[in-house]
Short mmCIF file of C-alpha atoms in Angstrom, two decimals:
data_model
loop_
_atom_site.label_atom_id
_atom_site.label_comp_id
_atom_site.label_asym_id
_atom_site.label_seq_id
_atom_site.Cartn_x
_atom_site.Cartn_y
_atom_site.Cartn_z
CA MET A 19 -126.77 -6.73 -143.37
CA PRO A 20 -125.93 -10.41 -143.94
CA SER A 21 -122.75 -11.36 -145.74
CA THR A 22 -123.02 -11.64 -149.49
CA ASP A 23 -122.14 -14.86 -151.24
CA TYR A 24 -119.89 -13.75 -154.05
CA GLN A 25 -119.87 -15.53 -157.36
CA GLY A 26 -117.15 -14.71 -159.82
CA SER A 27 -113.91 -15.65 -161.44
CA SER A 28 -111.97 -16.15 -158.21
CA VAL A 29 -113.37 -19.40 -156.81
CA PRO A 30 -109.92 -20.72 -155.77
CA PHE A 31 -109.36 -17.37 -154.05
CA ALA A 32 -112.57 -17.80 -152.05
CA SER A 33 -111.58 -21.35 -151.15
CA LEU A 34 -108.26 -20.03 -149.86
CA GLY A 35 -110.19 -17.58 -147.70
CA ARG A 36 -112.32 -20.34 -146.20
CA SER A 37 -109.23 -22.39 -145.37
CA ILE A 38 -107.64 -19.35 -143.72
CA LEU A 39 -110.65 -18.78 -141.48
CA SER A 40 -110.86 -22.48 -140.58
CA ILE A 41 -107.20 -22.49 -139.53
CA ARG A 42 -107.72 -19.29 -137.56
CA ARG A 43 -110.75 -20.71 -135.70
CA ASP A 44 -108.72 -23.77 -134.71
CA GLN A 45 -105.90 -21.52 -133.50
CA VAL A 46 -108.22 -19.34 -131.42
CA HIS A 47 -109.84 -22.41 -129.86
CA SER A 48 -106.42 -23.83 -129.00
CA MET A 49 -105.28 -20.53 -127.49
CA ASP A 50 -108.42 -20.21 -125.39
CA ALA A 51 -107.95 -23.73 -124.06
CA ASN A 52 -104.22 -23.72 -123.37
CA HIS A 53 -103.16 -20.05 -123.32
CA ASP A 54 -100.04 -21.06 -125.20
CA PRO A 55 -97.95 -17.99 -126.14
CA SER A 56 -96.23 -19.94 -128.91
CA SER A 57 -99.61 -20.66 -130.49
CA SER A 58 -100.42 -16.94 -130.41
CA GLU A 59 -97.12 -16.13 -132.11
CA GLN A 60 -97.84 -18.76 -134.75
CA ALA A 61 -101.23 -17.19 -135.41
CA LEU A 62 -99.70 -13.75 -135.94
CA GLU A 63 -97.09 -15.15 -138.32
CA SER A 64 -99.81 -17.05 -140.15
CA PHE A 65 -101.73 -13.81 -140.69
CA GLN A 66 -98.69 -12.16 -142.27
CA LYS A 67 -98.23 -15.12 -144.61
CA HIS A 68 -101.89 -15.15 -145.59
CA VAL A 69 -101.79 -11.46 -146.47
CA SER A 70 -98.66 -12.09 -148.52
CA ASP A 71 -100.29 -15.03 -150.35
CA LEU A 72 -103.43 -13.06 -151.18
CA PHE A 73 -101.58 -10.05 -152.58
CA SER A 74 -99.03 -12.20 -154.40
CA ASP A 75 -101.95 -13.75 -156.22
CA LEU A 76 -103.34 -10.31 -157.05
CA SER A 77 -99.95 -9.05 -158.25
CA SER A 78 -99.56 -12.02 -160.59
CA ALA A 79 -102.35 -10.64 -162.80
CA PRO A 80 -101.19 -9.76 -166.34
CA SER A 81 -101.40 -6.14 -167.45
CA ASP A 82 -104.64 -6.71 -169.37
CA ASP A 83 -106.39 -8.00 -166.24
CA LEU A 84 -105.07 -5.45 -163.77
CA LEU A 85 -107.85 -3.00 -162.77
CA ALA A 86 -110.50 -4.98 -164.62
CA LEU A 87 -113.85 -5.43 -162.88
CA SER A 88 -112.96 -9.04 -162.10
CA TRP A 89 -109.63 -7.95 -160.56
CA ILE A 90 -111.25 -5.24 -158.42
CA ARG A 91 -113.72 -7.81 -157.11
CA LYS A 92 -110.83 -10.12 -156.31
CA LEU A 93 -109.10 -7.28 -154.45
CA LEU A 94 -112.19 -6.68 -152.31
CA GLU A 95 -112.49 -10.39 -151.66
CA ALA A 96 -108.90 -10.37 -150.39
CA PHE A 97 -109.69 -7.40 -148.15
CA LEU A 98 -112.71 -9.15 -146.64
CA ILE A 99 -110.61 -12.24 -145.92
CA CYS A 100 -107.92 -10.13 -144.23
CA GLN A 101 -110.52 -8.16 -142.30
CA GLU A 102 -112.18 -11.28 -140.93
CA GLU A 103 -108.93 -12.86 -139.81
CA PHE A 104 -107.73 -9.58 -138.31
CA ARG A 105 -111.01 -9.35 -136.42
CA ALA A 106 -110.29 -12.76 -134.86
CA ILE A 107 -106.78 -11.63 -133.90
CA LEU A 108 -108.17 -8.51 -132.21
CA PHE A 109 -110.72 -10.57 -130.31
CA ASP A 110 -107.99 -12.87 -129.04
CA GLY A 111 -105.76 -9.96 -128.00
CA ARG A 112 -108.46 -7.77 -126.45
CA ALA A 113 -106.81 -8.08 -123.01
CA PHE A 114 -104.02 -5.80 -124.31
CA PHE A 115 -106.33 -3.09 -125.71
CA SER A 116 -106.15 -0.84 -122.67
CA LYS A 117 -102.36 -1.04 -122.37
CA PRO A 118 -100.01 1.38 -124.11
CA PRO A 119 -98.98 1.58 -126.85
CA LEU A 120 -101.67 -0.78 -128.23
CA ASP A 121 -104.47 1.45 -126.99
CA ARG A 122 -103.11 4.25 -129.20
CA LEU A 123 -102.45 1.99 -132.19
CA ILE A 124 -105.92 0.44 -132.03
CA GLY A 125 -107.51 3.87 -131.64
CA GLU A 126 -105.67 5.17 -134.71
CA PHE A 127 -106.73 2.12 -136.71
CA PHE A 128 -110.39 2.68 -135.84
CA GLU A 129 -110.09 6.36 -136.79
CA ARG A 130 -108.71 5.36 -140.19
CA SER A 131 -111.54 2.86 -140.56
CA VAL A 132 -114.12 5.61 -140.08
CA LYS A 133 -112.49 7.67 -142.83
CA THR A 134 -112.84 4.77 -145.28
CA LEU A 135 -116.62 4.77 -144.94
CA ASP A 136 -116.90 8.00 -146.95
CA VAL A 137 -114.70 6.42 -149.61
CA CYS A 138 -117.04 3.41 -149.81
CA ASN A 139 -120.05 5.69 -150.22
CA ALA A 140 -118.35 7.73 -152.93
CA ILE A 141 -117.24 4.56 -154.74
CA ARG A 142 -120.79 3.30 -154.79
CA ASP A 143 -121.85 6.57 -156.40
CA GLY A 144 -119.08 6.01 -158.94
CA ILE A 145 -120.41 2.55 -159.74
CA GLU A 146 -123.82 4.13 -160.37
CA GLN A 147 -122.14 6.60 -162.70
CA VAL A 148 -120.58 3.76 -164.71
CA ARG A 149 -124.00 2.10 -164.79
CA SER A 150 -125.48 5.27 -166.29
CA TRP A 151 -122.85 5.18 -169.05
CA GLN A 152 -123.76 1.57 -169.69
CA ARG A 153 -127.40 2.58 -170.20
CA HIS A 154 -126.33 4.95 -172.99
CA LEU A 155 -124.40 2.12 -174.61
CA ASP A 156 -127.49 -0.10 -174.32
CA ILE A 157 -129.42 2.46 -176.35
CA VAL A 158 -126.70 2.44 -179.00
CA VAL A 159 -126.81 -1.35 -179.19
CA SER A 160 -130.60 -1.39 -179.35
CA ALA A 161 -130.61 1.16 -182.18
CA LEU A 162 -127.82 -0.25 -184.32
CA SER A 163 -127.97 -4.02 -183.83
CA GLY A 164 -130.27 -6.62 -185.29
CA PRO A 165 -130.76 -8.16 -188.74
CA ARG A 166 -132.86 -5.33 -190.16
CA ALA A 167 -131.39 -2.59 -192.31
CA LEU A 168 -130.57 0.60 -190.41
CA GLY A 169 -133.07 3.39 -190.76
CA GLU A 170 -132.39 7.09 -190.36
CA GLY A 171 -134.40 7.21 -187.10
CA GLN A 172 -132.30 4.46 -185.54
CA PHE A 173 -129.14 6.15 -186.71
CA ARG A 174 -130.15 9.48 -185.14
CA ARG A 175 -131.12 7.76 -181.89
CA ALA A 176 -127.70 6.10 -181.65
CA LYS A 177 -125.91 9.39 -182.40
CA LYS A 178 -127.90 11.15 -179.68
CA ALA A 179 -127.03 8.46 -177.13
CA LEU A 180 -123.34 8.64 -178.07
CA ALA A 181 -123.35 12.43 -177.74
CA GLU A 182 -124.93 12.22 -174.28
CA LEU A 183 -122.44 9.57 -173.26
CA THR A 184 -119.52 11.72 -174.40
CA VAL A 185 -120.80 14.71 -172.44
CA GLY A 186 -121.38 12.51 -169.39
CA MET A 187 -117.79 11.26 -169.49
CA LEU A 188 -116.21 14.71 -169.60
CA ASP A 189 -114.17 15.79 -166.63
CA GLU A 190 -116.48 15.89 -163.62
CA LYS A 191 -115.70 19.56 -162.97
CA ASP A 192 -117.21 20.55 -166.29
CA SER A 193 -119.99 18.03 -166.83
CA ALA A 194 -123.56 18.29 -165.55
CA THR A 195 -124.14 15.06 -163.67
CA VAL A 196 -127.64 14.05 -162.66
CA LEU A 197 -127.76 11.27 -160.09
CA ALA A 198 -130.66 9.35 -158.57
CA HIS A 199 -132.85 11.06 -155.97
CA ARG A 200 -132.33 8.43 -153.32
CA ASN A 201 -129.66 8.81 -150.68
CA ARG A 202 -127.02 6.19 -151.33
CA SER A 203 -125.50 5.93 -147.88
CA PHE A 204 -125.31 2.20 -147.19
CA GLY A 205 -128.32 0.67 -145.51
CA ARG A 206 -130.29 3.93 -145.52
CA ASN A 207 -133.17 5.03 -147.71
CA ASN A 208 -133.66 8.64 -148.64
CA GLY A 209 -135.46 9.99 -145.64
CA GLY A 210 -133.79 13.36 -145.43
CA GLY A 211 -130.34 14.80 -145.60
CA SER A 212 -128.98 18.26 -145.95
CA SER A 213 -129.05 18.47 -149.74
CA SER A 214 -132.13 20.09 -151.22
CA SER A 215 -133.94 18.40 -154.08
CA LYS A 216 -132.83 21.02 -156.57
CA ASP A 217 -129.20 20.24 -155.70
CA HIS A 218 -129.65 16.86 -157.32
CA HIS A 219 -130.31 18.51 -160.68
CA ARG A 220 -128.03 21.51 -160.48
CA PRO A 221 -125.25 21.35 -163.10
CA SER A 222 -122.11 20.78 -161.06
CA HIS A 223 -119.14 18.55 -160.66
CA PHE A 224 -119.74 14.91 -159.81
CA ARG A 225 -120.53 14.48 -156.13
CA SER A 226 -121.59 11.77 -153.75
CA LEU A 227 -125.04 11.98 -152.17
CA SER A 228 -124.21 10.03 -149.03
CA TRP A 229 -125.00 11.90 -145.86
CA SER A 230 -121.36 11.93 -144.80
CA VAL A 231 -119.96 13.36 -148.05
CA SER A 232 -120.40 17.06 -148.71
CA ARG A 233 -119.97 19.00 -151.93
CA SER A 234 -116.47 19.97 -150.83
CA TRP A 235 -115.48 16.38 -149.99
CA SER A 236 -112.32 15.20 -151.72
CA ALA A 237 -111.28 11.60 -152.33
CA ALA A 238 -107.66 12.73 -152.62
CA LYS A 239 -107.75 14.51 -149.26
CA GLN A 240 -109.55 11.60 -147.63
CA LEU A 241 -106.87 9.17 -148.78
CA GLN A 242 -104.23 11.53 -147.46
CA ALA A 243 -105.99 11.62 -144.10
CA ILE A 244 -106.02 7.82 -143.98
CA ALA A 245 -102.30 7.72 -144.86
CA ASN A 246 -101.22 10.35 -142.33
CA ASN A 247 -98.86 9.10 -139.61
CA LEU A 248 -98.98 5.51 -140.84
CA THR A 249 -95.60 4.12 -139.81
CA ALA A 250 -94.29 0.64 -139.18
CA PRO A 251 -94.12 -0.35 -135.50
CA ARG A 252 -90.78 -0.02 -133.76
CA GLY A 253 -89.14 -2.85 -131.88
CA HIS A 254 -90.24 -1.75 -128.42
CA GLU A 255 -93.85 -1.37 -129.64
CA VAL A 256 -93.84 -4.91 -130.97
CA VAL A 257 -92.49 -6.26 -127.67
CA ALA A 258 -94.87 -4.21 -125.53
CA THR A 259 -97.92 -5.41 -127.47
CA ALA A 260 -96.95 -9.11 -127.59
CA GLY A 261 -96.57 -8.73 -131.35
CA LEU A 262 -100.06 -7.27 -131.93
CA ALA A 263 -98.63 -4.00 -133.27
CA VAL A 264 -97.56 -5.87 -136.42
CA PRO A 265 -101.01 -7.08 -137.59
CA VAL A 266 -102.46 -3.65 -136.72
CA TYR A 267 -99.91 -2.02 -139.04
CA THR A 268 -100.53 -4.69 -141.67
CA MET A 269 -104.28 -4.10 -141.66
CA ASN A 270 -103.79 -0.34 -141.73
CA SER A 271 -101.66 -0.73 -144.85
CA VAL A 272 -104.11 -3.11 -146.50
CA LEU A 273 -106.96 -0.72 -145.71
CA LEU A 274 -105.10 2.22 -147.26
CA PHE A 275 -104.03 0.33 -150.37
CA VAL A 276 -107.50 -1.07 -151.08
CA MET A 277 -109.18 2.33 -150.72
CA TRP A 278 -106.48 3.92 -152.89
CA ALA A 279 -106.96 1.28 -155.59
CA LEU A 280 -110.75 1.78 -155.54
CA VAL A 281 -110.35 5.54 -155.98
CA ALA A 282 -107.88 4.91 -158.80
CA ALA A 283 -110.30 2.62 -160.63
CA ILE A 284 -113.78 4.07 -160.05
CA PRO A 285 -115.11 7.59 -160.85
CA CYS A 286 -114.94 9.57 -157.63
CA GLN A 287 -115.24 13.17 -156.51
CA ASP A 288 -111.82 14.89 -156.69
CA ARG A 289 -109.86 11.74 -157.46
CA GLY A 290 -106.17 11.86 -156.73
CA LEU A 291 -103.51 9.21 -156.30
CA GLN A 292 -100.64 11.29 -154.92
CA ILE A 293 -100.22 9.80 -151.47
CA HIS A 294 -97.08 8.58 -149.77
CA PHE A 295 -97.25 4.79 -149.64
CA SER A 296 -94.21 2.80 -148.64
CA VAL A 297 -93.85 -0.48 -146.76
CA PRO A 298 -90.60 -1.72 -145.16
CA ARG A 299 -89.18 -4.70 -146.99
CA GLN A 300 -89.06 -6.91 -143.91
CA PHE A 301 -92.80 -7.53 -144.20
CA SER A 302 -93.48 -10.57 -146.36
CA TRP A 303 -96.42 -8.88 -148.08
CA ALA A 304 -94.50 -5.66 -148.85
CA ALA A 305 -93.16 -6.77 -152.24
CA PRO A 306 -96.50 -7.73 -153.88
CA VAL A 307 -98.34 -4.71 -152.45
CA MET A 308 -95.65 -2.25 -153.55
CA SER A 309 -95.48 -3.93 -156.97
CA LEU A 310 -99.22 -3.41 -157.41
CA HIS A 311 -98.91 0.20 -156.26
CA GLU A 312 -96.19 0.89 -158.81
CA ARG A 313 -98.08 -0.80 -161.64
CA ILE A 314 -101.24 1.19 -160.96
CA VAL A 315 -99.29 4.45 -160.80
CA GLU A 316 -97.64 3.62 -164.13
CA GLU A 317 -101.06 2.88 -165.63
CA SER A 318 -102.32 6.28 -164.49
CA LYS A 319 -99.44 7.97 -166.31
CA LYS A 320 -100.23 6.49 -169.71
CA ARG A 321 -101.17 9.07 -172.28
CA ASP A 322 -104.63 7.65 -172.94
CA ARG A 323 -105.43 7.25 -169.22
CA LYS A 324 -104.28 10.57 -167.73
CA ASN A 325 -107.63 12.34 -168.16
CA SER A 326 -109.83 9.29 -167.64
CA ASN A 327 -112.65 9.29 -165.09
CA GLY A 328 -111.17 6.09 -163.68
CA LEU A 329 -108.57 3.45 -164.45
CA LEU A 330 -111.08 0.59 -164.49
CA ARG A 331 -110.40 -1.37 -167.68
CA GLU A 332 -114.05 -1.32 -168.65
CA ILE A 333 -114.15 2.50 -168.40
CA HIS A 334 -111.27 2.62 -170.87
CA GLN A 335 -113.25 0.32 -173.17
CA ILE A 336 -116.33 2.54 -172.89
CA GLU A 337 -114.26 5.60 -173.80
CA LYS A 338 -112.69 3.78 -176.73
CA CYS A 339 -116.02 2.48 -178.06
CA ALA A 340 -117.70 5.87 -177.68
CA ARG A 341 -114.88 7.62 -179.51
CA GLN A 342 -114.73 5.11 -182.38
CA LEU A 343 -118.48 4.93 -182.91
CA GLY A 344 -118.77 8.69 -182.59
CA GLU A 345 -116.19 9.18 -185.34
CA LEU A 346 -117.95 6.61 -187.53
CA THR A 347 -121.42 8.10 -187.14
CA ASP A 348 -120.16 11.66 -187.65
CA ALA A 349 -118.61 10.63 -190.96
CA MET A 350 -121.71 8.77 -192.20
CA HIS A 351 -124.76 10.07 -194.02
CA PHE A 352 -127.94 8.44 -195.28
CA PRO A 353 -128.43 6.37 -197.21
CA LEU A 354 -125.61 4.24 -195.79
CA VAL A 355 -123.48 2.28 -198.22
CA GLU A 356 -123.11 -1.42 -197.44
CA GLU A 357 -119.43 -1.21 -196.48
CA LYS A 358 -120.04 1.62 -194.01
CA GLU A 359 -122.96 -0.17 -192.40
CA ALA A 360 -120.83 -3.31 -191.96
CA GLU A 361 -118.11 -1.23 -190.32
CA LEU A 362 -120.66 0.31 -187.99
CA ARG A 363 -122.07 -3.07 -186.97
CA GLN A 364 -118.59 -4.34 -186.25
CA GLY A 365 -118.10 -1.47 -183.81
CA VAL A 366 -121.44 -2.30 -182.18
CA GLU A 367 -120.26 -5.86 -181.53
CA GLU A 368 -117.45 -4.50 -179.36
CA VAL A 369 -119.98 -2.38 -177.46
CA VAL A 370 -122.09 -5.48 -176.85
CA ARG A 371 -119.12 -7.27 -175.28
CA VAL A 372 -118.41 -4.33 -172.97
CA CYS A 373 -122.05 -4.10 -171.91
CA GLU A 374 -122.17 -7.80 -171.07
CA VAL A 375 -119.14 -7.48 -168.78
CA LEU A 376 -120.67 -4.45 -167.05
CA LYS A 377 -124.02 -6.14 -166.55
CA GLU A 378 -122.36 -9.18 -165.01
CA GLY A 379 -119.82 -7.32 -162.86
CA LEU A 380 -121.23 -4.01 -161.58
CA GLU A 381 -123.92 -5.38 -159.30
CA PRO A 382 -121.65 -7.93 -157.56
CA LEU A 383 -119.01 -5.20 -157.16
CA GLU A 384 -121.55 -2.90 -155.54
CA ARG A 385 -122.57 -5.66 -153.13
CA GLN A 386 -118.92 -6.20 -152.19
CA VAL A 387 -118.34 -2.50 -151.53
CA ARG A 388 -121.44 -2.52 -149.33
CA GLU A 389 -120.12 -5.57 -147.49
CA VAL A 390 -116.75 -3.88 -146.95
CA PHE A 391 -118.59 -0.90 -145.45
CA HIS A 392 -120.56 -3.05 -143.03
CA ARG A 393 -117.61 -5.23 -142.04
CA ILE A 394 -115.59 -2.13 -141.16
CA VAL A 395 -118.46 -0.76 -139.07
CA ARG A 396 -118.93 -4.08 -137.27
CA SER A 397 -115.22 -4.54 -136.57
CA ARG A 398 -114.94 -1.02 -135.15
CA THR A 399 -118.01 -1.47 -132.95
CA GLU A 400 -116.72 -4.74 -131.56
CA GLY A 401 -113.28 -3.24 -130.99
CA LEU A 402 -114.61 -0.21 -129.14
CA ASP A 403 -116.77 -2.48 -127.00
CA SER A 404 -113.67 -4.48 -126.09
CA LEU A 405 -111.89 -1.28 -125.01
CA VAL A 406 -114.53 -0.54 -122.35
CA LYS A 407 -115.52 -4.10 -121.43
CA PRO A 408 -113.13 -6.15 -119.29
CA VAL A 409 -112.22 -9.54 -120.71
CA ASN A 410 -113.16 -11.40 -117.56
CA SER A 411 -116.68 -9.95 -117.66
CA GLU A 412 -117.55 -11.84 -120.84
#
């Protein structure tokens, strides 16, 4: 699948990414021509600084913007930039792939990468779930907005949509979730799979329909599997790998954090954020990444967010709008008095704003998650090819 051209609020961020890749291409060209070890060291240091710059920018977001759709898209953009530069570093260092301990470190990185693919599939299902909630809000807006006086039929239609939305946003273990028939594994249409058609309609907890995610799949356990045995490289490992152990650890950490943040934000089967995540302070990017981790954990502990389907800001807004409008409509009876109708329309205006953000942001976010999936697959394929293909045979 070709790369997606992202449009959004982070144009300077994208420009930074392009400058990073331009610098990296120049460095690789120089290293191929001169085989200068100092140039290679400079490239590795540059990668660390770029990761630090990207996450410092993300961590500078005010509390109101953290975990918003626009921020999540910016996070994925940062990941794609890091992934592309890391891919160039791996290509340049492929001569070391078969030598210990880099062979083990690279192998472990690719194993973690495979585990993230299930997370990407489950996150895309979560985006579809948010989109289904948006459709209920669209019905509410259609029924209650406009210059005409509200009729009893419109009022009942809005109440019905709000009731269905409320049920749909209950804890996934108790709600009956009906998802689309198509298989949502990236790049594949529904041509089979192990789930029977009646499974798609059976009242059950929220589940992904990707081929690689079963009914017992757990986002929390998958994150834990990605985090297992992730430790900073020791001095002798750095020396033995000509410094390549450091970017491998950096990309492992970025991979884990990004997947963890996605699971925190988006509805996902068996969400859970309790993983051990700690980065030694000597890494320049440790402070902004750990700051973001702490802020997201604190957000998850807030009283009004503990039982949420996801920490995405727009999900919180959906929950708030649904609750407020539900309380208003439950307390109202026909014929509506003018003051009550004005209060109801004011609540609808807030719903309209939320719907506009969702319509503008969900589709680009889904494209980015798909791109992350394909970049990870491509990077792993290229890396495995390098493990079995001698450098001098290219």
